[in-house]
Amino acid sequence: MKDIIEKVNHYSQLSRTRELTEEEKEERIKYRNLYMTNFRANFKNHLDSIKVKYVDENGNEIKGN
C-alpha cells in the first residue's frame, strides 16, 4: 500500500508542475484505482470486525441480541 500511495503522490506532484503524458495519466489512474480498491477492502474488513454490544442504562450488557 505504501508503494501505491507514493506513486499516486508522485503523479499528483508531477501534474502540478507540468502536463502529464498519456502514459503517465494512465499510470495515475491505475494507481488511484488500486489505492481505492485496497482502501475499500480494508475499510470493509474493519467494519466487519466491529461487534455491537447492547447495554442498559447502568452499562450492563444485555444478552440475547
Short mmCIF file of N, CA and C in Angstrom, two decimals:
data_model
loop_
_atom_site.label_atom_id
_atom_site.label_comp_id
_atom_site.label_asym_id
_atom_site.label_seq_id
_atom_site.Cartn_x
_atom_site.Cartn_y
_atom_site.Cartn_z
N MET A 1 0.83 -1.19 0.00
CA MET A 1 0.00 0.00 0.00
C MET A 1 0.87 1.26 0.00
N LYS A 2 1.98 1.21 0.71
CA LYS A 2 2.88 2.36 0.77
C LYS A 2 3.40 2.74 -0.62
N ASP A 3 3.76 1.72 -1.41
CA ASP A 3 4.24 1.97 -2.77
C ASP A 3 3.16 2.62 -3.64
N ILE A 4 1.93 2.16 -3.46
CA ILE A 4 0.82 2.71 -4.24
C ILE A 4 0.62 4.18 -3.90
N ILE A 5 0.64 4.50 -2.61
CA ILE A 5 0.47 5.89 -2.17
C ILE A 5 1.59 6.76 -2.71
N GLU A 6 2.81 6.25 -2.67
CA GLU A 6 3.95 7.02 -3.21
C GLU A 6 3.77 7.32 -4.69
N LYS A 7 3.29 6.34 -5.45
CA LYS A 7 3.06 6.56 -6.89
C LYS A 7 1.96 7.58 -7.13
N VAL A 8 0.86 7.47 -6.39
CA VAL A 8 -0.24 8.44 -6.53
C VAL A 8 0.27 9.84 -6.23
N ASN A 9 1.01 9.98 -5.15
CA ASN A 9 1.56 11.29 -4.78
C ASN A 9 2.55 11.81 -5.82
N HIS A 10 3.37 10.91 -6.36
CA HIS A 10 4.34 11.30 -7.38
C HIS A 10 3.64 11.91 -8.59
N TYR A 11 2.61 11.23 -9.08
CA TYR A 11 1.90 11.73 -10.26
C TYR A 11 1.11 13.00 -9.95
N SER A 12 0.62 13.13 -8.74
CA SER A 12 -0.08 14.36 -8.36
C SER A 12 0.88 15.54 -8.33
N GLN A 13 2.05 15.35 -7.75
CA GLN A 13 3.04 16.42 -7.70
C GLN A 13 3.53 16.77 -9.10
N LEU A 14 3.75 15.75 -9.90
CA LEU A 14 4.21 15.97 -11.26
C LEU A 14 3.18 16.76 -12.07
N SER A 15 1.91 16.45 -11.87
CA SER A 15 0.86 17.14 -12.63
C SER A 15 0.75 18.61 -12.25
N ARG A 16 1.24 18.98 -11.07
CA ARG A 16 1.21 20.39 -10.66
C ARG A 16 2.31 21.20 -11.34
N THR A 17 3.34 20.51 -11.81
CA THR A 17 4.46 21.22 -12.44
C THR A 17 4.39 21.23 -13.96
N ARG A 18 3.74 20.22 -14.51
CA ARG A 18 3.63 20.14 -15.97
C ARG A 18 2.47 19.22 -16.35
N GLU A 19 2.14 19.25 -17.61
CA GLU A 19 1.09 18.37 -18.14
C GLU A 19 1.62 16.94 -18.18
N LEU A 20 0.82 15.99 -17.69
CA LEU A 20 1.24 14.59 -17.74
C LEU A 20 1.08 14.04 -19.15
N THR A 21 1.95 13.10 -19.50
CA THR A 21 1.80 12.41 -20.78
C THR A 21 0.62 11.45 -20.68
N GLU A 22 0.19 10.93 -21.78
CA GLU A 22 -0.92 9.98 -21.77
C GLU A 22 -0.57 8.73 -20.96
N GLU A 23 0.67 8.27 -21.08
CA GLU A 23 1.11 7.09 -20.31
C GLU A 23 1.09 7.39 -18.81
N GLU A 24 1.52 8.59 -18.44
CA GLU A 24 1.52 8.97 -17.03
C GLU A 24 0.10 9.10 -16.49
N LYS A 25 -0.79 9.62 -17.32
CA LYS A 25 -2.19 9.74 -16.92
C LYS A 25 -2.79 8.36 -16.68
N GLU A 26 -2.47 7.42 -17.56
CA GLU A 26 -2.97 6.06 -17.41
C GLU A 26 -2.41 5.41 -16.15
N GLU A 27 -1.12 5.62 -15.89
CA GLU A 27 -0.50 5.09 -14.67
C GLU A 27 -1.14 5.70 -13.43
N ARG A 28 -1.39 6.99 -13.46
CA ARG A 28 -2.02 7.66 -12.32
C ARG A 28 -3.39 7.07 -12.05
N ILE A 29 -4.16 6.86 -13.09
CA ILE A 29 -5.50 6.26 -12.94
C ILE A 29 -5.37 4.85 -12.37
N LYS A 30 -4.40 4.09 -12.89
CA LYS A 30 -4.19 2.72 -12.41
C LYS A 30 -3.88 2.70 -10.91
N TYR A 31 -2.98 3.57 -10.47
CA TYR A 31 -2.60 3.59 -9.06
C TYR A 31 -3.71 4.15 -8.18
N ARG A 32 -4.46 5.11 -8.67
CA ARG A 32 -5.60 5.60 -7.90
C ARG A 32 -6.63 4.51 -7.71
N ASN A 33 -6.89 3.74 -8.77
CA ASN A 33 -7.85 2.65 -8.67
C ASN A 33 -7.35 1.56 -7.72
N LEU A 34 -6.07 1.24 -7.78
CA LEU A 34 -5.51 0.27 -6.84
C LEU A 34 -5.65 0.75 -5.40
N TYR A 35 -5.36 2.03 -5.18
CA TYR A 35 -5.49 2.59 -3.84
C TYR A 35 -6.92 2.48 -3.34
N MET A 36 -7.87 2.88 -4.17
CA MET A 36 -9.27 2.85 -3.75
C MET A 36 -9.77 1.42 -3.51
N THR A 37 -9.33 0.48 -4.33
CA THR A 37 -9.71 -0.92 -4.13
C THR A 37 -9.19 -1.42 -2.79
N ASN A 38 -7.92 -1.13 -2.50
CA ASN A 38 -7.33 -1.54 -1.21
C ASN A 38 -8.00 -0.83 -0.05
N PHE A 39 -8.26 0.45 -0.20
CA PHE A 39 -8.90 1.23 0.86
C PHE A 39 -10.27 0.65 1.18
N ARG A 40 -11.06 0.38 0.15
CA ARG A 40 -12.41 -0.17 0.37
C ARG A 40 -12.35 -1.53 1.05
N ALA A 41 -11.43 -2.38 0.62
CA ALA A 41 -11.31 -3.71 1.22
C ALA A 41 -10.91 -3.60 2.69
N ASN A 42 -9.95 -2.75 2.99
CA ASN A 42 -9.52 -2.57 4.38
C ASN A 42 -10.65 -1.98 5.24
N PHE A 43 -11.37 -1.02 4.68
CA PHE A 43 -12.46 -0.40 5.41
C PHE A 43 -13.57 -1.42 5.67
N LYS A 44 -13.89 -2.23 4.68
CA LYS A 44 -14.92 -3.26 4.84
C LYS A 44 -14.50 -4.27 5.91
N ASN A 45 -13.24 -4.69 5.88
CA ASN A 45 -12.76 -5.62 6.91
C ASN A 45 -12.87 -5.01 8.30
N HIS A 46 -12.55 -3.74 8.40
CA HIS A 46 -12.65 -3.05 9.68
C HIS A 46 -14.11 -3.02 10.15
N LEU A 47 -15.03 -2.66 9.26
CA LEU A 47 -16.44 -2.63 9.64
C LEU A 47 -16.97 -4.01 9.99
N ASP A 48 -16.53 -5.03 9.26
CA ASP A 48 -16.98 -6.39 9.55
C ASP A 48 -16.50 -6.88 10.90
N SER A 49 -15.41 -6.33 11.41
CA SER A 49 -14.87 -6.78 12.69
C SER A 49 -15.51 -6.08 13.89
N ILE A 50 -16.34 -5.08 13.64
CA ILE A 50 -16.98 -4.34 14.73
C ILE A 50 -18.14 -5.17 15.28
N LYS A 51 -18.17 -5.30 16.59
CA LYS A 51 -19.25 -6.02 17.27
C LYS A 51 -20.08 -5.01 18.06
N VAL A 52 -21.39 -5.11 17.95
CA VAL A 52 -22.28 -4.21 18.66
C VAL A 52 -22.67 -4.87 19.98
N LYS A 53 -22.53 -4.11 21.06
CA LYS A 53 -22.93 -4.57 22.38
C LYS A 53 -24.09 -3.71 22.84
N TYR A 54 -25.14 -4.35 23.28
CA TYR A 54 -26.27 -3.62 23.81
C TYR A 54 -26.14 -3.57 25.32
N VAL A 55 -26.32 -2.38 25.88
CA VAL A 55 -26.21 -2.22 27.33
C VAL A 55 -27.44 -1.48 27.85
N ASP A 56 -27.75 -1.73 29.13
CA ASP A 56 -28.86 -1.00 29.75
C ASP A 56 -28.36 0.35 30.27
N GLU A 57 -29.24 1.07 30.94
CA GLU A 57 -28.89 2.41 31.41
C GLU A 57 -27.77 2.43 32.44
N ASN A 58 -27.47 1.25 33.06
CA ASN A 58 -26.39 1.15 34.04
C ASN A 58 -25.07 0.68 33.41
N GLY A 59 -25.10 0.42 32.12
CA GLY A 59 -23.89 -0.03 31.44
C GLY A 59 -23.71 -1.53 31.45
N ASN A 60 -24.71 -2.27 31.92
CA ASN A 60 -24.64 -3.73 31.94
C ASN A 60 -25.04 -4.28 30.58
N GLU A 61 -24.29 -5.27 30.14
CA GLU A 61 -24.58 -5.87 28.84
C GLU A 61 -25.91 -6.59 28.85
N ILE A 62 -26.67 -6.39 27.78
CA ILE A 62 -27.96 -7.08 27.62
C ILE A 62 -27.71 -8.27 26.71
N LYS A 63 -27.95 -9.45 27.20
CA LYS A 63 -27.73 -10.68 26.43
C LYS A 63 -28.94 -10.96 25.52
N GLY A 64 -28.68 -11.70 24.46
CA GLY A 64 -29.75 -12.18 23.61
C GLY A 64 -30.01 -11.34 22.36
N ASN A 65 -29.20 -10.33 22.09
CA ASN A 65 -29.42 -9.53 20.88
C ASN A 65 -28.44 -9.89 19.83
#
